[in-house]
Amino acid sequence: MLKTIKNTFVLINKNLWLLFLFMTICYLGIVYFSILKASANSIAALLFGFLTLLLIAVAGIAGFFGTLRSTVEKVENPIKCFTKSVGEYFLSSVGILFIYSIISFLIFITVVVTGTKIIGMFSFSLDDLAKAFESVEALTAFQNNISEADLLKLSQWHLLYIAITSIVTFLFIHWIPEVFFKTKNPFVALYEALKKMFYNALKTFQLFLTVVVFNMIFSIIVAFLLLVPQLEIFVYFIYFYGLLFIVTLIFEFYNENFVSQPIMNAVEKVELDEGGEEQ
C-alpha cells in the first residue's frame, strides 16, 4: 500500500494540470448551477437548465476519469484523451449518474428510517438546520441555541450517516475504475467490482482504510486553514487536492492490482487448479 501511496503522490505532482482540470470542471458545474438558481423563472427554463447541467456533469465525468485513466497508465500526452473520453464513456457516465442517484436515494432512506427508529427526531425543524449551513456565523449561532440533547442526537445522526456511507464506499470502491479500465457497461461493472471486492477483501480493506486516513488528514488541514481567513484560497486548493489524491489513489490501486499485475481471485484460482488436474 505504501508503494501505491508514493506512486499516487508522484503521479499527481508530475501532472498538476489534473488538479486544475478537476477544479475547472467542478467550478463550471457550480457556476452554472448558481446561474440556473438565480435566472430560471419558469418550469421550461428550469428543465432546460437542469438538462444542460446534467450534460455538463456527464461530459465532465467521462472526460476527467478517462483522462485520469490514461494518466495512470502513463499514456503520452494524456490531456489529449479528454475529448475522446467524453465520446467513448458518455453513455457509461449517464449510467453511473443513474446508478449513483439510486444508491444515494437508498442511503438517504436507510439513514432516515434507521435514525428515526434508533435515535429519534430533533426539537428543531429541518428548515432551521438547513439555514444553519448558510454561513459559519449561522452554524455557530445554531449550535449555541439548541439543547444538549439535540446536539447529542445530531452527533449520533452524523455517525450513522458516516457508518452507512462507509459500508457503501467499501462495497463499491472498485466500481468507477472498473468502468473506465475494463467494463464500459456500468451495471455489469458494478457486479464485477463487487466480485473484486469480495475475492480481494483484505487488499480492498487496506485501500479503504488508506482512503479514510487521508480523508481525515486533508479534512484536518482544511479545518485549520479555515481559522485564518487570509488563507481561504489555500483551503480550496487543499480541498480539491485531497479529493484528487483519493480518486487517483483508487485508480492507481486498481491499475496496479487488476490491470498491470492482476490479482488471481478465488474463482480464477479454482478454475486454474481444476484445469491443471484434468491435464
PDB file of C-alpha atoms in Angstrom:
ATOM      1  CA  MET A   1       0.000   0.000   0.000  1.00  0.00           C
ATOM      2  CA  LEU A   2       2.896   2.360   0.734  1.00  0.00           C
ATOM      3  CA  LYS A   3       4.118   1.913  -2.833  1.00  0.00           C
ATOM      4  CA  THR A   4       0.677   2.832  -4.161  1.00  0.00           C
ATOM      5  CA  ILE A   5       0.548   5.942  -1.951  1.00  0.00           C
ATOM      6  CA  LYS A   6       4.012   7.022  -3.109  1.00  0.00           C
ATOM      7  CA  ASN A   7       3.125   6.416  -6.772  1.00  0.00           C
ATOM      8  CA  THR A   8      -0.057   8.460  -6.337  1.00  0.00           C
ATOM      9  CA  PHE A   9       1.775  11.467  -4.894  1.00  0.00           C
ATOM     10  CA  VAL A  10       4.404  11.267  -7.649  1.00  0.00           C
ATOM     11  CA  LEU A  11       1.738  10.959 -10.344  1.00  0.00           C
ATOM     12  CA  ILE A  12      -0.244  13.979  -9.146  1.00  0.00           C
ATOM     13  CA  ASN A  13       2.802  16.191  -8.557  1.00  0.00           C
ATOM     14  CA  LYS A  14       4.119  15.389 -12.027  1.00  0.00           C
ATOM     15  CA  ASN A  15       0.697  16.095 -13.536  1.00  0.00           C
ATOM     16  CA  LEU A  16      -0.623  19.068 -11.573  1.00  0.00           C
ATOM     17  CA  TRP A  17      -2.649  20.050 -14.623  1.00  0.00           C
ATOM     18  CA  LEU A  18      -5.002  17.240 -13.499  1.00  0.00           C
ATOM     19  CA  LEU A  19      -5.798  19.297 -10.402  1.00  0.00           C
ATOM     20  CA  PHE A  20      -6.638  22.390 -12.454  1.00  0.00           C
ATOM     21  CA  LEU A  21      -8.703  20.284 -14.889  1.00  0.00           C
ATOM     22  CA  PHE A  22     -10.604  18.791 -11.939  1.00  0.00           C
ATOM     23  CA  MET A  23     -11.187  22.214 -10.339  1.00  0.00           C
ATOM     24  CA  THR A  24     -12.279  23.743 -13.663  1.00  0.00           C
ATOM     25  CA  ILE A  25     -14.887  21.028 -14.255  1.00  0.00           C
ATOM     26  CA  CYS A  26     -16.224  21.333 -10.693  1.00  0.00           C
ATOM     27  CA  TYR A  27     -16.380  25.128 -10.766  1.00  0.00           C
ATOM     28  CA  LEU A  28     -18.031  25.110 -14.183  1.00  0.00           C
ATOM     29  CA  GLY A  29     -20.825  22.985 -12.751  1.00  0.00           C
ATOM     30  CA  ILE A  30     -21.084  25.098  -9.586  1.00  0.00           C
ATOM     31  CA  VAL A  31     -21.189  28.400 -11.502  1.00  0.00           C
ATOM     32  CA  TYR A  32     -23.793  27.113 -13.949  1.00  0.00           C
ATOM     33  CA  PHE A  33     -25.919  25.804 -11.062  1.00  0.00           C
ATOM     34  CA  SER A  34     -25.722  29.210  -9.340  1.00  0.00           C
ATOM     35  CA  ILE A  35     -26.780  30.971 -12.547  1.00  0.00           C
ATOM     36  CA  LEU A  36     -29.611  28.479 -13.011  1.00  0.00           C
ATOM     37  CA  LYS A  37     -30.923  29.108  -9.479  1.00  0.00           C
ATOM     38  CA  ALA A  38     -30.847  32.853  -9.982  1.00  0.00           C
ATOM     39  CA  SER A  39     -32.257  33.064 -13.525  1.00  0.00           C
ATOM     40  CA  ALA A  40     -34.681  30.162 -14.019  1.00  0.00           C
ATOM     41  CA  ASN A  41     -38.129  31.813 -13.874  1.00  0.00           C
ATOM     42  CA  SER A  42     -40.273  29.095 -15.447  1.00  0.00           C
ATOM     43  CA  ILE A  43     -40.625  25.330 -15.432  1.00  0.00           C
ATOM     44  CA  ALA A  44     -39.402  25.133 -19.043  1.00  0.00           C
ATOM     45  CA  ALA A  45     -36.282  27.181 -18.251  1.00  0.00           C
ATOM     46  CA  LEU A  46     -35.656  25.084 -15.137  1.00  0.00           C
ATOM     47  CA  LEU A  47     -35.952  21.807 -17.071  1.00  0.00           C
ATOM     48  CA  PHE A  48     -33.693  23.069 -19.861  1.00  0.00           C
ATOM     49  CA  GLY A  49     -31.148  24.307 -17.334  1.00  0.00           C
ATOM     50  CA  PHE A  50     -31.236  21.034 -15.406  1.00  0.00           C
ATOM     51  CA  LEU A  51     -30.738  19.042 -18.620  1.00  0.00           C
ATOM     52  CA  THR A  52     -27.780  21.243 -19.572  1.00  0.00           C
ATOM     53  CA  LEU A  53     -26.286  20.832 -16.093  1.00  0.00           C
ATOM     54  CA  LEU A  54     -26.731  17.070 -16.413  1.00  0.00           C
ATOM     55  CA  LEU A  55     -24.891  17.082 -19.746  1.00  0.00           C
ATOM     56  CA  ILE A  56     -22.055  19.110 -18.198  1.00  0.00           C
ATOM     57  CA  ALA A  57     -21.816  16.586 -15.362  1.00  0.00           C
ATOM     58  CA  VAL A  58     -21.828  13.592 -17.735  1.00  0.00           C
ATOM     59  CA  ALA A  59     -19.214  15.137 -20.032  1.00  0.00           C
ATOM     60  CA  GLY A  60     -17.091  16.091 -17.021  1.00  0.00           C
ATOM     61  CA  ILE A  61     -17.233  12.589 -15.529  1.00  0.00           C
ATOM     62  CA  ALA A  62     -16.460  10.897 -18.846  1.00  0.00           C
ATOM     63  CA  GLY A  63     -13.671  13.282 -19.822  1.00  0.00           C
ATOM     64  CA  PHE A  64     -11.972  13.542 -16.443  1.00  0.00           C
ATOM     65  CA  PHE A  65     -11.990   9.873 -15.464  1.00  0.00           C
ATOM     66  CA  GLY A  66     -10.974   8.834 -18.970  1.00  0.00           C
ATOM     67  CA  THR A  67      -8.074  11.283 -18.807  1.00  0.00           C
ATOM     68  CA  LEU A  68      -7.164  10.096 -15.299  1.00  0.00           C
ATOM     69  CA  ARG A  69      -7.058   6.508 -16.514  1.00  0.00           C
ATOM     70  CA  SER A  70      -4.706   7.492 -19.350  1.00  0.00           C
ATOM     71  CA  THR A  71      -2.511   9.379 -16.870  1.00  0.00           C
ATOM     72  CA  VAL A  72      -2.343   6.402 -14.509  1.00  0.00           C
ATOM     73  CA  GLU A  73      -1.424   4.171 -17.461  1.00  0.00           C
ATOM     74  CA  LYS A  74       1.278   6.733 -18.349  1.00  0.00           C
ATOM     75  CA  VAL A  75      -0.057   7.389 -21.840  1.00  0.00           C
ATOM     76  CA  GLU A  76       1.862  10.116 -23.671  1.00  0.00           C
ATOM     77  CA  ASN A  77       0.059  13.491 -23.564  1.00  0.00           C
ATOM     78  CA  PRO A  78      -2.982  12.159 -21.627  1.00  0.00           C
ATOM     79  CA  ILE A  79      -4.707  15.564 -21.771  1.00  0.00           C
ATOM     80  CA  LYS A  80      -5.406  14.820 -25.437  1.00  0.00           C
ATOM     81  CA  CYS A  81      -7.580  11.903 -24.280  1.00  0.00           C
ATOM     82  CA  PHE A  82     -10.165  14.237 -22.705  1.00  0.00           C
ATOM     83  CA  THR A  83     -12.353  14.859 -25.759  1.00  0.00           C
ATOM     84  CA  LYS A  84     -12.003  11.241 -26.904  1.00  0.00           C
ATOM     85  CA  SER A  85     -13.048  10.037 -23.441  1.00  0.00           C
ATOM     86  CA  VAL A  86     -16.155  12.250 -23.472  1.00  0.00           C
ATOM     87  CA  GLY A  87     -17.408  10.427 -26.559  1.00  0.00           C
ATOM     88  CA  GLU A  88     -16.164   6.979 -25.544  1.00  0.00           C
ATOM     89  CA  TYR A  89     -17.558   6.998 -21.990  1.00  0.00           C
ATOM     90  CA  PHE A  90     -20.558   9.314 -22.384  1.00  0.00           C
ATOM     91  CA  LEU A  91     -23.226   6.598 -22.104  1.00  0.00           C
ATOM     92  CA  SER A  92     -21.226   4.892 -19.346  1.00  0.00           C
ATOM     93  CA  SER A  93     -21.265   8.140 -17.372  1.00  0.00           C
ATOM     94  CA  VAL A  94     -25.028   8.507 -17.853  1.00  0.00           C
ATOM     95  CA  GLY A  95     -25.375   5.047 -16.318  1.00  0.00           C
ATOM     96  CA  ILE A  96     -23.005   5.973 -13.495  1.00  0.00           C
ATOM     97  CA  LEU A  97     -25.098   9.040 -12.599  1.00  0.00           C
ATOM     98  CA  PHE A  98     -28.302   6.987 -12.771  1.00  0.00           C
ATOM     99  CA  ILE A  99     -26.981   4.216 -10.508  1.00  0.00           C
ATOM    100  CA  TYR A 100     -25.339   6.751  -8.173  1.00  0.00           C
ATOM    101  CA  SER A 101     -28.682   8.575  -7.813  1.00  0.00           C
ATOM    102  CA  ILE A 102     -30.438   5.329  -6.883  1.00  0.00           C
ATOM    103  CA  ILE A 103     -27.724   4.383  -4.376  1.00  0.00           C
ATOM    104  CA  SER A 104     -27.809   7.887  -2.836  1.00  0.00           C
ATOM    105  CA  PHE A 105     -31.600   7.693  -2.509  1.00  0.00           C
ATOM    106  CA  LEU A 106     -31.379   4.277  -0.848  1.00  0.00           C
ATOM    107  CA  ILE A 107     -28.701   5.588   1.551  1.00  0.00           C
ATOM    108  CA  PHE A 108     -30.946   8.541   2.426  1.00  0.00           C
ATOM    109  CA  ILE A 109     -33.947   6.281   3.081  1.00  0.00           C
ATOM    110  CA  THR A 110     -31.833   3.878   5.154  1.00  0.00           C
ATOM    111  CA  VAL A 111     -30.377   6.695   7.275  1.00  0.00           C
ATOM    112  CA  VAL A 112     -33.782   8.339   7.833  1.00  0.00           C
ATOM    113  CA  VAL A 113     -35.614   5.111   8.732  1.00  0.00           C
ATOM    114  CA  THR A 114     -32.797   3.772  10.946  1.00  0.00           C
ATOM    115  CA  GLY A 115     -32.153   7.130  12.601  1.00  0.00           C
ATOM    116  CA  THR A 116     -35.830   7.783  13.305  1.00  0.00           C
ATOM    117  CA  LYS A 117     -36.272   4.386  14.970  1.00  0.00           C
ATOM    118  CA  ILE A 118     -32.989   4.211  16.891  1.00  0.00           C
ATOM    119  CA  ILE A 119     -32.036   7.846  17.627  1.00  0.00           C
ATOM    120  CA  GLY A 120     -35.240   9.849  17.314  1.00  0.00           C
ATOM    121  CA  MET A 121     -36.047  13.277  15.838  1.00  0.00           C
ATOM    122  CA  PHE A 122     -34.964  16.765  16.929  1.00  0.00           C
ATOM    123  CA  SER A 123     -36.926  19.528  18.606  1.00  0.00           C
ATOM    124  CA  PHE A 124     -35.954  21.929  15.772  1.00  0.00           C
ATOM    125  CA  SER A 125     -37.146  21.762  12.165  1.00  0.00           C
ATOM    126  CA  LEU A 126     -35.124  20.637   9.136  1.00  0.00           C
ATOM    127  CA  ASP A 127     -35.574  24.176   7.779  1.00  0.00           C
ATOM    128  CA  ASP A 128     -33.710  25.533  10.820  1.00  0.00           C
ATOM    129  CA  LEU A 129     -30.921  23.011  10.200  1.00  0.00           C
ATOM    130  CA  ALA A 130     -30.668  23.997   6.522  1.00  0.00           C
ATOM    131  CA  LYS A 131     -30.394  27.702   7.420  1.00  0.00           C
ATOM    132  CA  ALA A 132     -27.589  26.891   9.863  1.00  0.00           C
ATOM    133  CA  PHE A 133     -25.333  25.842   6.982  1.00  0.00           C
ATOM    134  CA  GLU A 134     -25.699  29.141   5.118  1.00  0.00           C
ATOM    135  CA  SER A 135     -22.636  30.591   6.868  1.00  0.00           C
ATOM    136  CA  VAL A 136     -20.126  29.905   9.623  1.00  0.00           C
ATOM    137  CA  GLU A 137     -21.803  32.516  11.823  1.00  0.00           C
ATOM    138  CA  ALA A 138     -25.235  30.925  11.324  1.00  0.00           C
ATOM    139  CA  LEU A 139     -23.865  27.499  12.200  1.00  0.00           C
ATOM    140  CA  THR A 140     -22.209  28.840  15.363  1.00  0.00           C
ATOM    141  CA  ALA A 141     -25.416  30.581  16.442  1.00  0.00           C
ATOM    142  CA  PHE A 142     -27.433  27.438  15.753  1.00  0.00           C
ATOM    143  CA  GLN A 143     -25.105  25.269  17.869  1.00  0.00           C
ATOM    144  CA  ASN A 144     -25.268  27.778  20.748  1.00  0.00           C
ATOM    145  CA  ASN A 145     -29.083  27.886  20.731  1.00  0.00           C
ATOM    146  CA  ILE A 146     -30.013  24.186  20.636  1.00  0.00           C
ATOM    147  CA  SER A 147     -30.165  21.874  23.628  1.00  0.00           C
ATOM    148  CA  GLU A 148     -27.507  19.359  24.634  1.00  0.00           C
ATOM    149  CA  ALA A 149     -29.934  16.540  23.828  1.00  0.00           C
ATOM    150  CA  ASP A 150     -30.308  17.806  20.252  1.00  0.00           C
ATOM    151  CA  LEU A 151     -26.535  18.213  19.928  1.00  0.00           C
ATOM    152  CA  LEU A 152     -26.110  14.594  21.007  1.00  0.00           C
ATOM    153  CA  LYS A 153     -28.744  13.451  18.513  1.00  0.00           C
ATOM    154  CA  LEU A 154     -27.032  15.442  15.755  1.00  0.00           C
ATOM    155  CA  SER A 155     -23.755  13.677  16.521  1.00  0.00           C
ATOM    156  CA  GLN A 156     -25.480  10.297  16.515  1.00  0.00           C
ATOM    157  CA  TRP A 157     -27.203  11.019  13.178  1.00  0.00           C
ATOM    158  CA  HIS A 158     -23.856  12.111  11.745  1.00  0.00           C
ATOM    159  CA  LEU A 159     -22.157   8.915  12.951  1.00  0.00           C
ATOM    160  CA  LEU A 160     -24.991   6.842  11.483  1.00  0.00           C
ATOM    161  CA  TYR A 161     -24.597   8.573   8.122  1.00  0.00           C
ATOM    162  CA  ILE A 162     -20.815   8.057   8.188  1.00  0.00           C
ATOM    163  CA  ALA A 163     -21.227   4.361   9.081  1.00  0.00           C
ATOM    164  CA  ILE A 164     -23.677   3.631   6.257  1.00  0.00           C
ATOM    165  CA  THR A 165     -21.781   5.623   3.613  1.00  0.00           C
ATOM    166  CA  SER A 166     -18.531   3.947   4.708  1.00  0.00           C
ATOM    167  CA  ILE A 167     -20.041   0.499   4.149  1.00  0.00           C
ATOM    168  CA  VAL A 168     -21.301   1.532   0.706  1.00  0.00           C
ATOM    169  CA  THR A 169     -17.937   3.086  -0.177  1.00  0.00           C
ATOM    170  CA  PHE A 170     -16.128  -0.124   0.784  1.00  0.00           C
ATOM    171  CA  LEU A 171     -18.506  -2.262  -1.278  1.00  0.00           C
ATOM    172  CA  PHE A 172     -18.332  -0.115  -4.418  1.00  0.00           C
ATOM    173  CA  ILE A 173     -14.779   1.263  -4.198  1.00  0.00           C
ATOM    174  CA  HIS A 174     -13.671  -0.515  -7.413  1.00  0.00           C
ATOM    175  CA  TRP A 175     -16.764   0.432  -9.413  1.00  0.00           C
ATOM    176  CA  ILE A 176     -15.653   3.626 -11.219  1.00  0.00           C
ATOM    177  CA  PRO A 177     -12.161   2.281 -12.126  1.00  0.00           C
ATOM    178  CA  GLU A 178     -13.835  -0.908 -13.391  1.00  0.00           C
ATOM    179  CA  VAL A 179     -15.937   1.184 -15.797  1.00  0.00           C
ATOM    180  CA  PHE A 180     -13.003   3.155 -17.176  1.00  0.00           C
ATOM    181  CA  PHE A 181     -10.398   0.377 -17.253  1.00  0.00           C
ATOM    182  CA  LYS A 182     -12.327  -2.712 -18.283  1.00  0.00           C
ATOM    183  CA  THR A 183     -16.149  -2.801 -18.346  1.00  0.00           C
ATOM    184  CA  LYS A 184     -17.891   0.151 -20.001  1.00  0.00           C
ATOM    185  CA  ASN A 185     -21.361  -1.073 -19.044  1.00  0.00           C
ATOM    186  CA  PRO A 186     -21.799   0.462 -15.544  1.00  0.00           C
ATOM    187  CA  PHE A 187     -24.337  -2.176 -14.489  1.00  0.00           C
ATOM    188  CA  VAL A 188     -22.025  -5.067 -15.380  1.00  0.00           C
ATOM    189  CA  ALA A 189     -19.082  -3.092 -13.951  1.00  0.00           C
ATOM    190  CA  LEU A 190     -20.902  -2.842 -10.617  1.00  0.00           C
ATOM    191  CA  TYR A 191     -21.170  -6.632 -10.475  1.00  0.00           C
ATOM    192  CA  GLU A 192     -17.515  -7.095 -11.494  1.00  0.00           C
ATOM    193  CA  ALA A 193     -16.407  -4.516  -8.906  1.00  0.00           C
ATOM    194  CA  LEU A 194     -18.307  -6.338  -6.153  1.00  0.00           C
ATOM    195  CA  LYS A 195     -16.608  -9.593  -7.195  1.00  0.00           C
ATOM    196  CA  LYS A 196     -13.185  -7.952  -6.986  1.00  0.00           C
ATOM    197  CA  MET A 197     -14.029  -6.515  -3.582  1.00  0.00           C
ATOM    198  CA  PHE A 198     -15.290  -9.865  -2.269  1.00  0.00           C
ATOM    199  CA  TYR A 199     -12.437 -12.053  -3.556  1.00  0.00           C
ATOM    200  CA  ASN A 200      -9.782  -9.498  -2.587  1.00  0.00           C
ATOM    201  CA  ALA A 201     -11.385  -8.244   0.620  1.00  0.00           C
ATOM    202  CA  LEU A 202      -8.165  -7.786   2.605  1.00  0.00           C
ATOM    203  CA  LYS A 203      -6.421  -5.640  -0.026  1.00  0.00           C
ATOM    204  CA  THR A 204      -9.642  -3.716  -0.628  1.00  0.00           C
ATOM    205  CA  PHE A 205      -9.965  -3.061   3.124  1.00  0.00           C
ATOM    206  CA  GLN A 206      -6.384  -1.754   3.181  1.00  0.00           C
ATOM    207  CA  LEU A 207      -7.289   0.633   0.348  1.00  0.00           C
ATOM    208  CA  PHE A 208     -10.458   1.693   2.168  1.00  0.00           C
ATOM    209  CA  LEU A 209      -8.576   2.406   5.416  1.00  0.00           C
ATOM    210  CA  THR A 210      -5.983   4.415   3.477  1.00  0.00           C
ATOM    211  CA  VAL A 211      -8.754   6.484   1.887  1.00  0.00           C
ATOM    212  CA  VAL A 212     -10.321   7.104   5.326  1.00  0.00           C
ATOM    213  CA  VAL A 213      -6.982   8.142   6.866  1.00  0.00           C
ATOM    214  CA  PHE A 214      -6.086  10.574   4.086  1.00  0.00           C
ATOM    215  CA  ASN A 215      -9.611  11.971   4.055  1.00  0.00           C
ATOM    216  CA  MET A 216      -9.202  12.747   7.770  1.00  0.00           C
ATOM    217  CA  ILE A 217      -5.750  14.276   7.214  1.00  0.00           C
ATOM    218  CA  PHE A 218      -6.942  16.607   4.437  1.00  0.00           C
ATOM    219  CA  SER A 219     -10.093  17.494   6.431  1.00  0.00           C
ATOM    220  CA  ILE A 220      -7.996  18.472   9.466  1.00  0.00           C
ATOM    221  CA  ILE A 221      -5.703  20.625   7.301  1.00  0.00           C
ATOM    222  CA  VAL A 222      -8.707  22.369   5.745  1.00  0.00           C
ATOM    223  CA  ALA A 223     -10.265  22.926   9.201  1.00  0.00           C
ATOM    224  CA  PHE A 224      -7.090  24.607  10.475  1.00  0.00           C
ATOM    225  CA  LEU A 225      -6.806  26.784   7.358  1.00  0.00           C
ATOM    226  CA  LEU A 226     -10.420  27.918   7.793  1.00  0.00           C
ATOM    227  CA  LEU A 227      -9.409  29.525  11.087  1.00  0.00           C
ATOM    228  CA  VAL A 228      -7.320  32.043   9.121  1.00  0.00           C
ATOM    229  CA  PRO A 229      -9.483  33.987   6.599  1.00  0.00           C
ATOM    230  CA  GLN A 230      -6.376  35.182   4.707  1.00  0.00           C
ATOM    231  CA  LEU A 231      -5.595  31.578   3.774  1.00  0.00           C
ATOM    232  CA  GLU A 232      -9.009  30.919   2.212  1.00  0.00           C
ATOM    233  CA  ILE A 233      -7.507  30.425  -1.262  1.00  0.00           C
ATOM    234  CA  PHE A 234      -5.380  27.568   0.086  1.00  0.00           C
ATOM    235  CA  VAL A 235      -8.491  25.964   1.599  1.00  0.00           C
ATOM    236  CA  TYR A 236      -9.928  25.350  -1.864  1.00  0.00           C
ATOM    237  CA  PHE A 237      -6.586  24.172  -3.218  1.00  0.00           C
ATOM    238  CA  ILE A 238      -6.073  21.644  -0.389  1.00  0.00           C
ATOM    239  CA  TYR A 239      -9.699  20.516  -0.566  1.00  0.00           C
ATOM    240  CA  PHE A 240      -9.546  19.721  -4.281  1.00  0.00           C
ATOM    241  CA  TYR A 241      -6.040  18.298  -3.987  1.00  0.00           C
ATOM    242  CA  GLY A 242      -7.341  15.922  -1.294  1.00  0.00           C
ATOM    243  CA  LEU A 243     -10.271  14.819  -3.451  1.00  0.00           C
ATOM    244  CA  LEU A 244      -7.985  14.309  -6.451  1.00  0.00           C
ATOM    245  CA  PHE A 245      -5.488  12.356  -4.354  1.00  0.00           C
ATOM    246  CA  ILE A 246      -8.160   9.947  -3.078  1.00  0.00           C
ATOM    247  CA  VAL A 247      -9.632   9.365  -6.561  1.00  0.00           C
ATOM    248  CA  THR A 248      -6.177   8.907  -8.102  1.00  0.00           C
ATOM    249  CA  LEU A 249      -5.183   6.540  -5.279  1.00  0.00           C
ATOM    250  CA  ILE A 250      -8.192   4.334  -6.056  1.00  0.00           C
ATOM    251  CA  PHE A 251      -7.372   4.343  -9.787  1.00  0.00           C
ATOM    252  CA  GLU A 252      -3.673   3.667  -9.122  1.00  0.00           C
ATOM    253  CA  PHE A 253      -4.555   0.763  -6.816  1.00  0.00           C
ATOM    254  CA  TYR A 254      -6.872  -0.709  -9.449  1.00  0.00           C
ATOM    255  CA  ASN A 255      -4.255  -0.356 -12.174  1.00  0.00           C
ATOM    256  CA  GLU A 256      -1.513  -1.964 -10.063  1.00  0.00           C
ATOM    257  CA  ASN A 257      -3.631  -4.874  -8.818  1.00  0.00           C
ATOM    258  CA  PHE A 258      -6.168  -5.640 -11.538  1.00  0.00           C
ATOM    259  CA  VAL A 259      -4.545  -4.362 -14.763  1.00  0.00           C
ATOM    260  CA  SER A 260      -0.731  -4.272 -14.594  1.00  0.00           C
ATOM    261  CA  GLN A 261      -0.421  -7.236 -12.186  1.00  0.00           C
ATOM    262  CA  PRO A 262      -3.870  -8.827 -11.898  1.00  0.00           C
ATOM    263  CA  ILE A 263      -4.693 -10.464  -8.580  1.00  0.00           C
ATOM    264  CA  MET A 264      -5.922 -14.018  -9.121  1.00  0.00           C
ATOM    265  CA  ASN A 265      -9.194 -14.218  -7.262  1.00  0.00           C
ATOM    266  CA  ALA A 266     -10.505 -17.379  -5.634  1.00  0.00           C
ATOM    267  CA  VAL A 267     -12.763 -18.358  -8.538  1.00  0.00           C
ATOM    268  CA  GLU A 268      -9.986 -17.998 -11.116  1.00  0.00           C
ATOM    269  CA  LYS A 269      -7.591 -19.986  -8.901  1.00  0.00           C
ATOM    270  CA  VAL A 270     -10.060 -22.873  -8.549  1.00  0.00           C
ATOM    271  CA  GLU A 271     -10.691 -22.917 -12.306  1.00  0.00           C
ATOM    272  CA  LEU A 272      -6.937 -22.950 -13.000  1.00  0.00           C
ATOM    273  CA  ASP A 273      -6.343 -25.739 -10.460  1.00  0.00           C
ATOM    274  CA  GLU A 274      -9.125 -27.839 -11.958  1.00  0.00           C
ATOM    275  CA  GLY A 275      -7.724 -27.302 -15.449  1.00  0.00           C
ATOM    276  CA  GLY A 276      -4.276 -28.432 -14.267  1.00  0.00           C
ATOM    277  CA  GLU A 277      -5.674 -31.571 -12.661  1.00  0.00           C
ATOM    278  CA  GLU A 278      -7.504 -32.544 -15.859  1.00  0.00           C
ATOM    279  CA  GLN A 279      -4.262 -32.277 -17.817  1.00  0.00           C
TER     280      GLN A 279
END
